[in-house]
Amino acid sequence: MTSSGQLNRHIVVRFAPSPNGLLHLGHAYAAMVAHDFARSRGGRFLLRIEDIDSGRSRPEFVTAIMDDLRWLGLDWDGDVIFQSRRLESYAAAAARLRSMGLLYPCFCTRSDMRKLQEDGPQPEGPDGPIYAGTCRHLDPELARDRAATEPHSWRLDVAKAAAMTGSLEWVDERHGNQSSDPGRLGDIILVPKDTPVAYHLAVTLDDARDGISHVVRGDDLFASTGIHRLLQALLDLPTPIYFHHPLLLDDKGGKLSKSRGSASLSVLRTAGEDGYGLVQELRAGIFPVGISLSQA
Ligand code: GLU
C-alpha cells in the first residue's frame, strides 16, 4: 500500500536469494531495499528462491531464508516461487535460442580455461574473464557429433546475437539511462555442463514470467544487466526498470559474505536478537561497527 493506502498493481519487485548458504547482513539490507521499494510505491513484493543449482541448494537454507525474512518483518506476497519447478521453461528458451543458431556447444574444461588465460589474459566480463571463443570456431558438424558424447555447456554467440538486436537500452533508476555494449559481454554460458540452466537465462525468463516491473538488487549484478537486456530482446520479453543498490562492505572494503566471517542472520535470530529493530537501523543507515555502504 502507498501512504494513501492504494495498492499499485503495476509495481512488482522481488527478492531472489540462492539457497546455498545462510543469509547475512548484506542479504538483510538487499531484502529491505527491495521490500521498501515495493511497499513505498504500493506495489507487490515477491520471494523467489533461485535453487537451480541442485548440488549447492539445500532445503534447510530455504527454511532459514523464510524464517529470517519473517524475523526481519519483511513480508512477501503470494506463494514462494521456486526456480527448480520451472526447469522446462528454461529448457524451452534454450531450445529456442539454439534453433535461432545463437548457441554453440563448448567443450572447454576449467583447465582449458586456465590455460587460455595464461596464454593471453582476457578482459573481464560480467562472469569473469571473457571467453576466447575457441569452441565458437569448431566445425558445426564436428561439434554436433562431439556434443552427442562429450560433456559440454552451451554458450551464447554474443556477436551474432548483438547483430540481430542492435544496441539496446534500459533504465536504471539509480545509475541513470544505460545502453549495451554486447561486445564486452563475451560468449556467456547459458546452459552449464552440470546444472540445467545458468543464472542469466533463468533470472531473465523469471523476471518476465513473474511480471517484475522493477528489478531491485545489488550493484554486484549491475554488469550482468547487459546480458539480461540482450536475452530480453532475443526472446521478446519485456524490459523492467532496474535499480541497483549499494552493497554493505566489511572493514577491508570487501563485499560481506559468509566465507569472510559475516554472522548469519539465523545465528542472530536464534540468539533472540530483534530482527525488526535491525531492519529499522539498516533503514536509518546505522550499521554495525566496521560495516559501511559502498559508494558507486
Ligand atoms: N540469486 C541471485 C543471488 O542470490 C540474485 C539474483 C538477482 O537478484 O538478479 O545473488
PDB file of C-alpha atoms and ligand atoms in Angstrom:
ATOM      1  CA  MET A   1       0.000   0.000   0.000  1.00  0.00           C
ATOM      2  CA  THR A   2       1.113   3.550  -0.580  1.00  0.00           C
ATOM      3  CA  SER A   3       0.901   6.093   2.200  1.00  0.00           C
ATOM      4  CA  SER A   4      -2.571   6.853   0.835  1.00  0.00           C
ATOM      5  CA  GLY A   5      -3.408   3.152   1.205  1.00  0.00           C
ATOM      6  CA  GLN A   6      -3.597   2.459  -2.556  1.00  0.00           C
ATOM      7  CA  LEU A   7      -2.382  -0.851  -3.981  1.00  0.00           C
ATOM      8  CA  ASN A   8      -0.427  -0.267  -7.190  1.00  0.00           C
ATOM      9  CA  ARG A   9      -0.777  -3.400  -9.312  1.00  0.00           C
ATOM     10  CA  HIS A  10       1.861  -2.189 -11.742  1.00  0.00           C
ATOM     11  CA  ILE A  11       4.742  -2.280  -9.286  1.00  0.00           C
ATOM     12  CA  VAL A  12       6.130  -5.761  -8.695  1.00  0.00           C
ATOM     13  CA  VAL A  13       9.525  -6.288  -7.061  1.00  0.00           C
ATOM     14  CA  ARG A  14      11.246  -9.481  -5.991  1.00  0.00           C
ATOM     15  CA  PHE A  15      13.918 -10.695  -3.609  1.00  0.00           C
ATOM     16  CA  ALA A  16      15.664 -13.649  -5.230  1.00  0.00           C
ATOM     17  CA  PRO A  17      18.164 -15.367  -2.942  1.00  0.00           C
ATOM     18  CA  SER A  18      20.023 -18.549  -3.847  1.00  0.00           C
ATOM     19  CA  PRO A  19      19.624 -21.093  -1.025  1.00  0.00           C
ATOM     20  CA  ASN A  20      23.203 -22.271  -0.947  1.00  0.00           C
ATOM     21  CA  GLY A  21      24.095 -20.752   2.395  1.00  0.00           C
ATOM     22  CA  LEU A  22      22.657 -18.797   5.278  1.00  0.00           C
ATOM     23  CA  LEU A  23      21.691 -15.171   4.754  1.00  0.00           C
ATOM     24  CA  HIS A  24      23.870 -12.478   6.319  1.00  0.00           C
ATOM     25  CA  LEU A  25      23.530  -8.764   6.939  1.00  0.00           C
ATOM     26  CA  GLY A  26      24.151  -7.931   3.262  1.00  0.00           C
ATOM     27  CA  HIS A  27      21.091 -10.013   2.342  1.00  0.00           C
ATOM     28  CA  ALA A  28      19.027  -8.332   5.049  1.00  0.00           C
ATOM     29  CA  TYR A  29      19.958  -4.980   3.524  1.00  0.00           C
ATOM     30  CA  ALA A  30      19.130  -6.173  -0.023  1.00  0.00           C
ATOM     31  CA  ALA A  31      15.798  -7.654   1.055  1.00  0.00           C
ATOM     32  CA  MET A  32      14.927  -4.477   2.969  1.00  0.00           C
ATOM     33  CA  VAL A  33      15.705  -2.224  -0.014  1.00  0.00           C
ATOM     34  CA  ALA A  34      13.607  -4.354  -2.388  1.00  0.00           C
ATOM     35  CA  HIS A  35      10.765  -4.719   0.114  1.00  0.00           C
ATOM     36  CA  ASP A  36      10.657  -0.997   0.919  1.00  0.00           C
ATOM     37  CA  PHE A  37      10.913  -0.088  -2.759  1.00  0.00           C
ATOM     38  CA  ALA A  38       7.746  -2.108  -3.430  1.00  0.00           C
ATOM     39  CA  ARG A  39       5.832  -1.108  -0.319  1.00  0.00           C
ATOM     40  CA  SER A  40       6.584   2.611  -0.533  1.00  0.00           C
ATOM     41  CA  ARG A  41       5.071   2.601  -4.018  1.00  0.00           C
ATOM     42  CA  GLY A  42       2.099   0.448  -3.072  1.00  0.00           C
ATOM     43  CA  GLY A  43       3.476  -2.495  -5.048  1.00  0.00           C
ATOM     44  CA  ARG A  44       3.823  -6.231  -4.599  1.00  0.00           C
ATOM     45  CA  PHE A  45       6.913  -7.879  -3.138  1.00  0.00           C
ATOM     46  CA  LEU A  46       7.657 -11.462  -4.211  1.00  0.00           C
ATOM     47  CA  LEU A  47      10.064 -14.048  -2.852  1.00  0.00           C
ATOM     48  CA  ARG A  48      11.755 -16.202  -5.489  1.00  0.00           C
ATOM     49  CA  ILE A  49      14.107 -18.954  -4.413  1.00  0.00           C
ATOM     50  CA  GLU A  50      16.815 -19.357  -7.048  1.00  0.00           C
ATOM     51  CA  ASP A  51      17.518 -23.033  -6.477  1.00  0.00           C
ATOM     52  CA  ILE A  52      18.597 -24.191  -9.928  1.00  0.00           C
ATOM     53  CA  ASP A  53      21.934 -25.434  -8.669  1.00  0.00           C
ATOM     54  CA  SER A  54      20.731 -28.652  -7.079  1.00  0.00           C
ATOM     55  CA  GLY A  55      24.281 -29.527  -5.989  1.00  0.00           C
ATOM     56  CA  ARG A  56      24.538 -26.448  -3.763  1.00  0.00           C
ATOM     57  CA  SER A  57      20.922 -25.654  -2.813  1.00  0.00           C
ATOM     58  CA  ARG A  58      19.642 -27.110   0.457  1.00  0.00           C
ATOM     59  CA  PRO A  59      16.066 -27.233   1.822  1.00  0.00           C
ATOM     60  CA  GLU A  60      17.291 -26.122   5.258  1.00  0.00           C
ATOM     61  CA  PHE A  61      18.602 -22.901   3.708  1.00  0.00           C
ATOM     62  CA  VAL A  62      15.185 -22.291   2.110  1.00  0.00           C
ATOM     63  CA  THR A  63      13.533 -22.657   5.509  1.00  0.00           C
ATOM     64  CA  ALA A  64      16.110 -20.354   7.078  1.00  0.00           C
ATOM     65  CA  ILE A  65      15.537 -17.691   4.377  1.00  0.00           C
ATOM     66  CA  MET A  66      11.795 -17.639   5.076  1.00  0.00           C
ATOM     67  CA  ASP A  67      12.308 -17.598   8.854  1.00  0.00           C
ATOM     68  CA  ASP A  68      14.892 -14.806   8.538  1.00  0.00           C
ATOM     69  CA  LEU A  69      12.598 -12.620   6.408  1.00  0.00           C
ATOM     70  CA  ARG A  70       9.703 -13.084   8.843  1.00  0.00           C
ATOM     71  CA  TRP A  71      12.033 -12.263  11.733  1.00  0.00           C
ATOM     72  CA  LEU A  72      13.147  -9.106   9.905  1.00  0.00           C
ATOM     73  CA  GLY A  73       9.499  -8.141   9.389  1.00  0.00           C
ATOM     74  CA  LEU A  74       9.867  -8.228   5.584  1.00  0.00           C
ATOM     75  CA  ASP A  75       6.660  -9.909   4.441  1.00  0.00           C
ATOM     76  CA  TRP A  76       6.186 -11.099   0.871  1.00  0.00           C
ATOM     77  CA  ASP A  77       3.053 -11.531  -1.239  1.00  0.00           C
ATOM     78  CA  GLY A  78       1.645 -14.793  -2.552  1.00  0.00           C
ATOM     79  CA  ASP A  79       3.320 -18.168  -2.685  1.00  0.00           C
ATOM     80  CA  VAL A  80       7.073 -18.517  -2.644  1.00  0.00           C
ATOM     81  CA  ILE A  81       8.365 -19.137  -6.178  1.00  0.00           C
ATOM     82  CA  PHE A  82      10.925 -21.892  -6.787  1.00  0.00           C
ATOM     83  CA  GLN A  83      13.085 -21.923  -9.891  1.00  0.00           C
ATOM     84  CA  SER A  84      13.586 -25.672  -9.541  1.00  0.00           C
ATOM     85  CA  ARG A  85       9.914 -26.089 -10.544  1.00  0.00           C
ATOM     86  CA  ARG A  86      10.403 -24.199 -13.784  1.00  0.00           C
ATOM     87  CA  LEU A  87      13.154 -26.176 -15.456  1.00  0.00           C
ATOM     88  CA  GLU A  88      11.022 -26.963 -18.520  1.00  0.00           C
ATOM     89  CA  SER A  89      10.556 -23.296 -19.338  1.00  0.00           C
ATOM     90  CA  TYR A  90      14.313 -22.730 -19.191  1.00  0.00           C
ATOM     91  CA  ALA A  91      14.950 -25.726 -21.450  1.00  0.00           C
ATOM     92  CA  ALA A  92      12.348 -24.415 -23.920  1.00  0.00           C
ATOM     93  CA  ALA A  93      14.023 -20.997 -24.070  1.00  0.00           C
ATOM     94  CA  ALA A  94      17.443 -22.590 -24.587  1.00  0.00           C
ATOM     95  CA  ALA A  95      15.970 -24.698 -27.401  1.00  0.00           C
ATOM     96  CA  ARG A  96      14.549 -21.564 -28.982  1.00  0.00           C
ATOM     97  CA  LEU A  97      17.911 -19.786 -28.886  1.00  0.00           C
ATOM     98  CA  ARG A  98      19.556 -22.912 -30.297  1.00  0.00           C
ATOM     99  CA  SER A  99      17.062 -23.037 -33.153  1.00  0.00           C
ATOM    100  CA  MET A 100      17.906 -19.383 -33.877  1.00  0.00           C
ATOM    101  CA  GLY A 101      21.529 -20.503 -34.327  1.00  0.00           C
ATOM    102  CA  LEU A 102      22.678 -18.457 -31.340  1.00  0.00           C
ATOM    103  CA  LEU A 103      24.044 -21.169 -29.047  1.00  0.00           C
ATOM    104  CA  TYR A 104      27.062 -23.354 -29.622  1.00  0.00           C
ATOM    105  CA  PRO A 105      28.379 -26.253 -27.544  1.00  0.00           C
ATOM    106  CA  CYS A 106      31.562 -25.568 -25.606  1.00  0.00           C
ATOM    107  CA  PHE A 107      33.792 -28.435 -24.548  1.00  0.00           C
ATOM    108  CA  CYS A 108      36.404 -26.376 -22.725  1.00  0.00           C
ATOM    109  CA  THR A 109      37.235 -27.613 -19.254  1.00  0.00           C
ATOM    110  CA  ARG A 110      38.278 -25.483 -16.311  1.00  0.00           C
ATOM    111  CA  SER A 111      41.918 -26.307 -17.014  1.00  0.00           C
ATOM    112  CA  ASP A 112      41.477 -25.335 -20.709  1.00  0.00           C
ATOM    113  CA  MET A 113      40.127 -22.008 -19.486  1.00  0.00           C
ATOM    114  CA  ARG A 114      43.054 -21.541 -17.122  1.00  0.00           C
ATOM    115  CA  LYS A 115      45.468 -22.280 -19.967  1.00  0.00           C
ATOM    116  CA  LEU A 116      43.726 -19.788 -22.236  1.00  0.00           C
ATOM    117  CA  GLN A 117      44.153 -17.150 -19.540  1.00  0.00           C
ATOM    118  CA  GLU A 118      47.848 -17.985 -19.175  1.00  0.00           C
ATOM    119  CA  ASP A 119      48.380 -17.770 -22.944  1.00  0.00           C
ATOM    120  CA  GLY A 120      46.864 -14.321 -23.117  1.00  0.00           C
ATOM    121  CA  PRO A 121      44.782 -12.821 -20.306  1.00  0.00           C
ATOM    122  CA  GLN A 122      41.315 -11.855 -21.493  1.00  0.00           C
ATOM    123  CA  PRO A 123      39.485  -8.731 -20.355  1.00  0.00           C
ATOM    124  CA  GLU A 124      36.936  -9.185 -17.588  1.00  0.00           C
ATOM    125  CA  GLY A 125      33.283  -9.668 -18.471  1.00  0.00           C
ATOM    126  CA  PRO A 126      30.322  -9.948 -16.096  1.00  0.00           C
ATOM    127  CA  ASP A 127      31.167 -13.621 -15.373  1.00  0.00           C
ATOM    128  CA  GLY A 128      34.947 -13.338 -15.112  1.00  0.00           C
ATOM    129  CA  PRO A 129      37.475 -13.364 -17.965  1.00  0.00           C
ATOM    130  CA  ILE A 130      35.801 -13.121 -21.364  1.00  0.00           C
ATOM    131  CA  TYR A 131      35.830 -16.459 -23.174  1.00  0.00           C
ATOM    132  CA  ALA A 132      38.359 -16.513 -26.009  1.00  0.00           C
ATOM    133  CA  GLY A 133      35.863 -18.232 -28.323  1.00  0.00           C
ATOM    134  CA  THR A 134      37.765 -21.477 -29.009  1.00  0.00           C
ATOM    135  CA  CYS A 135      34.657 -23.635 -29.489  1.00  0.00           C
ATOM    136  CA  ARG A 136      32.836 -20.964 -31.488  1.00  0.00           C
ATOM    137  CA  HIS A 137      35.158 -21.803 -34.376  1.00  0.00           C
ATOM    138  CA  LEU A 138      34.586 -25.566 -34.353  1.00  0.00           C
ATOM    139  CA  ASP A 139      33.141 -27.106 -37.466  1.00  0.00           C
ATOM    140  CA  PRO A 140      29.370 -27.291 -36.724  1.00  0.00           C
ATOM    141  CA  GLU A 141      29.056 -30.913 -37.786  1.00  0.00           C
ATOM    142  CA  LEU A 142      32.030 -31.993 -35.720  1.00  0.00           C
ATOM    143  CA  ALA A 143      30.668 -30.030 -32.757  1.00  0.00           C
ATOM    144  CA  ARG A 144      27.299 -31.773 -33.095  1.00  0.00           C
ATOM    145  CA  ASP A 145      28.979 -35.209 -33.093  1.00  0.00           C
ATOM    146  CA  ARG A 146      31.098 -34.352 -30.079  1.00  0.00           C
ATOM    147  CA  ALA A 147      28.067 -32.945 -28.250  1.00  0.00           C
ATOM    148  CA  ALA A 148      26.371 -36.358 -28.537  1.00  0.00           C
ATOM    149  CA  THR A 149      29.021 -37.971 -26.367  1.00  0.00           C
ATOM    150  CA  GLU A 150      31.124 -35.347 -24.580  1.00  0.00           C
ATOM    151  CA  PRO A 151      30.127 -33.164 -21.622  1.00  0.00           C
ATOM    152  CA  HIS A 152      29.569 -29.611 -22.790  1.00  0.00           C
ATOM    153  CA  SER A 153      27.974 -26.319 -21.908  1.00  0.00           C
ATOM    154  CA  TRP A 154      26.050 -24.069 -24.315  1.00  0.00           C
ATOM    155  CA  ARG A 155      27.332 -20.565 -24.935  1.00  0.00           C
ATOM    156  CA  LEU A 156      25.588 -17.597 -26.465  1.00  0.00           C
ATOM    157  CA  ASP A 157      27.286 -16.301 -29.608  1.00  0.00           C
ATOM    158  CA  VAL A 158      27.097 -12.734 -28.402  1.00  0.00           C
ATOM    159  CA  ALA A 159      28.385 -11.090 -31.589  1.00  0.00           C
ATOM    160  CA  LYS A 160      25.747 -12.899 -33.662  1.00  0.00           C
ATOM    161  CA  ALA A 161      23.060 -12.069 -31.106  1.00  0.00           C
ATOM    162  CA  ALA A 162      24.057  -8.413 -30.969  1.00  0.00           C
ATOM    163  CA  ALA A 163      23.963  -8.224 -34.769  1.00  0.00           C
ATOM    164  CA  MET A 164      20.317  -9.299 -34.568  1.00  0.00           C
ATOM    165  CA  THR A 165      19.288  -6.883 -31.838  1.00  0.00           C
ATOM    166  CA  GLY A 166      21.444  -3.824 -32.454  1.00  0.00           C
ATOM    167  CA  SER A 167      22.310  -1.662 -29.488  1.00  0.00           C
ATOM    168  CA  LEU A 168      19.983  -1.895 -26.518  1.00  0.00           C
ATOM    169  CA  GLU A 169      18.913   0.485 -23.824  1.00  0.00           C
ATOM    170  CA  TRP A 170      17.388   0.328 -20.399  1.00  0.00           C
ATOM    171  CA  VAL A 171      16.790   2.497 -17.396  1.00  0.00           C
ATOM    172  CA  ASP A 172      18.474   2.149 -14.039  1.00  0.00           C
ATOM    173  CA  GLU A 173      16.685   4.382 -11.570  1.00  0.00           C
ATOM    174  CA  ARG A 174      19.828   4.852  -9.537  1.00  0.00           C
ATOM    175  CA  HIS A 175      22.534   4.848 -12.213  1.00  0.00           C
ATOM    176  CA  GLY A 176      20.599   6.576 -14.990  1.00  0.00           C
ATOM    177  CA  ASN A 177      19.985   5.588 -18.621  1.00  0.00           C
ATOM    178  CA  GLN A 178      22.111   2.690 -19.835  1.00  0.00           C
ATOM    179  CA  SER A 179      22.957   1.283 -23.240  1.00  0.00           C
ATOM    180  CA  SER A 180      24.562  -2.022 -24.057  1.00  0.00           C
ATOM    181  CA  ASP A 181      27.938  -2.791 -25.498  1.00  0.00           C
ATOM    182  CA  PRO A 182      27.359  -6.528 -26.094  1.00  0.00           C
ATOM    183  CA  GLY A 183      30.869  -6.993 -27.471  1.00  0.00           C
ATOM    184  CA  ARG A 184      32.166  -6.543 -23.942  1.00  0.00           C
ATOM    185  CA  LEU A 185      29.973  -9.293 -22.504  1.00  0.00           C
ATOM    186  CA  GLY A 186      31.764 -12.250 -24.070  1.00  0.00           C
ATOM    187  CA  ASP A 187      30.098 -15.533 -25.050  1.00  0.00           C
ATOM    188  CA  ILE A 188      28.451 -16.283 -21.728  1.00  0.00           C
ATOM    189  CA  ILE A 189      27.286 -19.762 -20.753  1.00  0.00           C
ATOM    190  CA  LEU A 190      23.501 -20.129 -20.758  1.00  0.00           C
ATOM    191  CA  VAL A 191      23.352 -23.883 -20.135  1.00  0.00           C
ATOM    192  CA  PRO A 192      26.230 -25.085 -17.935  1.00  0.00           C
ATOM    193  CA  LYS A 193      27.635 -28.591 -18.069  1.00  0.00           C
ATOM    194  CA  ASP A 194      26.424 -29.576 -14.641  1.00  0.00           C
ATOM    195  CA  THR A 195      23.266 -27.532 -13.934  1.00  0.00           C
ATOM    196  CA  PRO A 196      20.080 -27.260 -16.020  1.00  0.00           C
ATOM    197  CA  VAL A 197      20.360 -23.530 -16.722  1.00  0.00           C
ATOM    198  CA  ALA A 198      22.608 -20.578 -15.966  1.00  0.00           C
ATOM    199  CA  TYR A 199      21.547 -17.770 -13.648  1.00  0.00           C
ATOM    200  CA  HIS A 200      21.366 -15.236 -16.513  1.00  0.00           C
ATOM    201  CA  LEU A 201      18.800 -17.147 -18.542  1.00  0.00           C
ATOM    202  CA  ALA A 202      16.676 -18.249 -15.574  1.00  0.00           C
ATOM    203  CA  VAL A 203      16.542 -14.790 -13.998  1.00  0.00           C
ATOM    204  CA  THR A 204      15.631 -13.085 -17.275  1.00  0.00           C
ATOM    205  CA  LEU A 205      12.826 -15.537 -18.005  1.00  0.00           C
ATOM    206  CA  ASP A 206      11.501 -15.393 -14.460  1.00  0.00           C
ATOM    207  CA  ASP A 207      11.507 -11.641 -14.144  1.00  0.00           C
ATOM    208  CA  ALA A 208       9.249 -11.609 -17.223  1.00  0.00           C
ATOM    209  CA  ARG A 209       7.093 -14.515 -16.061  1.00  0.00           C
ATOM    210  CA  ASP A 210       6.594 -13.016 -12.600  1.00  0.00           C
ATOM    211  CA  GLY A 211       5.669  -9.633 -14.066  1.00  0.00           C
ATOM    212  CA  ILE A 212       8.559  -7.880 -12.320  1.00  0.00           C
ATOM    213  CA  SER A 213       8.270  -4.166 -13.069  1.00  0.00           C
ATOM    214  CA  HIS A 214      11.399  -3.133 -11.156  1.00  0.00           C
ATOM    215  CA  VAL A 215      14.448  -5.326 -10.625  1.00  0.00           C
ATOM    216  CA  VAL A 216      15.879  -4.097  -7.341  1.00  0.00           C
ATOM    217  CA  ARG A 217      19.193  -5.790  -6.488  1.00  0.00           C
ATOM    218  CA  GLY A 218      22.783  -5.124  -5.521  1.00  0.00           C
ATOM    219  CA  ASP A 219      25.434  -3.318  -7.528  1.00  0.00           C
ATOM    220  CA  ASP A 220      27.345  -6.608  -7.807  1.00  0.00           C
ATOM    221  CA  LEU A 221      24.856  -7.552 -10.548  1.00  0.00           C
ATOM    222  CA  PHE A 222      24.968  -4.222 -12.360  1.00  0.00           C
ATOM    223  CA  ALA A 223      27.355  -5.563 -15.025  1.00  0.00           C
ATOM    224  CA  SER A 224      25.099  -8.559 -15.692  1.00  0.00           C
ATOM    225  CA  THR A 225      22.184  -6.414 -16.777  1.00  0.00           C
ATOM    226  CA  GLY A 226      23.523  -6.050 -20.325  1.00  0.00           C
ATOM    227  CA  ILE A 227      23.241  -9.831 -20.700  1.00  0.00           C
ATOM    228  CA  HIS A 228      19.706  -9.837 -19.331  1.00  0.00           C
ATOM    229  CA  ARG A 229      18.731  -6.987 -21.657  1.00  0.00           C
ATOM    230  CA  LEU A 230      20.170  -8.886 -24.628  1.00  0.00           C
ATOM    231  CA  LEU A 231      18.227 -12.031 -23.703  1.00  0.00           C
ATOM    232  CA  GLN A 232      15.025  -9.995 -23.345  1.00  0.00           C
ATOM    233  CA  ALA A 233      15.477  -8.675 -26.882  1.00  0.00           C
ATOM    234  CA  LEU A 234      16.204 -12.136 -28.306  1.00  0.00           C
ATOM    235  CA  LEU A 235      13.280 -13.804 -26.535  1.00  0.00           C
ATOM    236  CA  ASP A 236      10.716 -10.999 -26.978  1.00  0.00           C
ATOM    237  CA  LEU A 237      10.469 -10.334 -23.249  1.00  0.00           C
ATOM    238  CA  PRO A 238       9.589  -7.010 -21.638  1.00  0.00           C
ATOM    239  CA  THR A 239      12.346  -4.924 -20.058  1.00  0.00           C
ATOM    240  CA  PRO A 240      11.807  -3.996 -16.424  1.00  0.00           C
ATOM    241  CA  ILE A 241      13.246  -0.881 -14.857  1.00  0.00           C
ATOM    242  CA  TYR A 242      16.385  -1.594 -12.841  1.00  0.00           C
ATOM    243  CA  PHE A 243      17.569  -0.234  -9.521  1.00  0.00           C
ATOM    244  CA  HIS A 244      20.981  -1.435  -8.385  1.00  0.00           C
ATOM    245  CA  HIS A 245      21.572  -0.521  -4.778  1.00  0.00           C
ATOM    246  CA  PRO A 246      24.909  -0.067  -2.974  1.00  0.00           C
ATOM    247  CA  LEU A 247      26.393  -3.005  -1.085  1.00  0.00           C
ATOM    248  CA  LEU A 248      27.359  -3.415   2.529  1.00  0.00           C
ATOM    249  CA  LEU A 249      31.129  -3.669   2.843  1.00  0.00           C
ATOM    250  CA  ASP A 250      33.301  -5.064   5.615  1.00  0.00           C
ATOM    251  CA  ASP A 251      36.155  -3.199   7.297  1.00  0.00           C
ATOM    252  CA  LYS A 252      38.519  -4.160   4.450  1.00  0.00           C
ATOM    253  CA  GLY A 253      36.149  -2.797   1.829  1.00  0.00           C
ATOM    254  CA  GLY A 254      35.115  -6.287   0.663  1.00  0.00           C
ATOM    255  CA  LYS A 255      31.570  -7.424  -0.004  1.00  0.00           C
ATOM    256  CA  LEU A 256      30.029  -9.150   3.025  1.00  0.00           C
ATOM    257  CA  SER A 257      29.985 -12.901   2.681  1.00  0.00           C
ATOM    258  CA  LYS A 258      29.746 -15.871   4.931  1.00  0.00           C
ATOM    259  CA  SER A 259      33.204 -17.051   3.977  1.00  0.00           C
ATOM    260  CA  ARG A 260      34.583 -13.710   5.201  1.00  0.00           C
ATOM    261  CA  GLY A 261      33.080 -14.369   8.608  1.00  0.00           C
ATOM    262  CA  SER A 262      29.887 -12.266   8.454  1.00  0.00           C
ATOM    263  CA  ALA A 263      27.481 -13.554  11.062  1.00  0.00           C
ATOM    264  CA  SER A 264      24.454 -15.281   9.612  1.00  0.00           C
ATOM    265  CA  LEU A 265      21.033 -13.842  10.319  1.00  0.00           C
ATOM    266  CA  SER A 266      19.865 -17.169  11.692  1.00  0.00           C
ATOM    267  CA  VAL A 267      22.534 -17.039  14.406  1.00  0.00           C
ATOM    268  CA  LEU A 268      21.275 -13.598  15.461  1.00  0.00           C
ATOM    269  CA  ARG A 269      17.664 -14.757  15.202  1.00  0.00           C
ATOM    270  CA  THR A 270      18.123 -17.853  17.325  1.00  0.00           C
ATOM    271  CA  ALA A 271      20.130 -15.838  19.851  1.00  0.00           C
ATOM    272  CA  GLY A 272      16.969 -13.822  20.428  1.00  0.00           C
ATOM    273  CA  GLU A 273      18.090 -10.577  18.763  1.00  0.00           C
ATOM    274  CA  ASP A 274      15.465  -8.143  17.481  1.00  0.00           C
ATOM    275  CA  GLY A 275      15.166  -8.575  13.694  1.00  0.00           C
ATOM    276  CA  TYR A 276      12.667  -5.778  13.244  1.00  0.00           C
ATOM    277  CA  GLY A 277      14.952  -3.426  15.168  1.00  0.00           C
ATOM    278  CA  LEU A 278      17.878  -4.499  12.969  1.00  0.00           C
ATOM    279  CA  VAL A 279      15.960  -3.542   9.824  1.00  0.00           C
ATOM    280  CA  GLN A 280      14.972  -0.228  11.362  1.00  0.00           C
ATOM    281  CA  GLU A 281      18.669   0.504  11.902  1.00  0.00           C
ATOM    282  CA  LEU A 282      19.561  -0.504   8.348  1.00  0.00           C
ATOM    283  CA  ARG A 283      16.798   1.792   7.112  1.00  0.00           C
ATOM    284  CA  ALA A 284      18.274   4.626   9.139  1.00  0.00           C
ATOM    285  CA  GLY A 285      21.758   3.924   7.718  1.00  0.00           C
ATOM    286  CA  ILE A 286      23.069   2.667  11.056  1.00  0.00           C
ATOM    287  CA  PHE A 287      25.434  -0.262  10.512  1.00  0.00           C
ATOM    288  CA  PRO A 288      27.421  -2.434  12.914  1.00  0.00           C
ATOM    289  CA  VAL A 289      30.987  -1.305  13.661  1.00  0.00           C
ATOM    290  CA  GLY A 290      33.288  -1.857  10.657  1.00  0.00           C
ATOM    291  CA  ILE A 291      30.450  -2.129   8.139  1.00  0.00           C
ATOM    292  CA  SER A 292      29.761   0.588   5.594  1.00  0.00           C
ATOM    293  CA  LEU A 293      27.851   1.169   2.401  1.00  0.00           C
ATOM    294  CA  SER A 294      29.609   1.169  -0.981  1.00  0.00           C
ATOM    295  CA  GLN A 295      29.596   4.479  -2.808  1.00  0.00           C
ATOM    296  CA  ALA A 296      29.475   3.573  -6.504  1.00  0.00           C
TER     297      ALA A 296
HETATM  298  N1  GLU B   1      20.017 -15.266  -6.999  1.00  0.00           N
HETATM  299  C1  GLU B   1      20.924 -14.167  -7.112  1.00  0.00           C
HETATM  300  C2  GLU B   1      21.814 -14.116  -5.883  1.00  0.00           C
HETATM  301  O1  GLU B   1      21.479 -14.673  -4.848  1.00  0.00           O
HETATM  302  C3  GLU B   1      20.252 -12.819  -7.212  1.00  0.00           C
HETATM  303  C4  GLU B   1      19.539 -12.667  -8.485  1.00  0.00           C
HETATM  304  C5  GLU B   1      19.039 -11.274  -8.814  1.00  0.00           C
HETATM  305  O2  GLU B   1      18.653 -10.523  -7.925  1.00  0.00           O
HETATM  306  O3  GLU B   1      19.035 -10.978 -10.005  1.00  0.00           O
HETATM  307  O4  GLU B   1      22.847 -13.496  -5.958  1.00  0.00           O
END
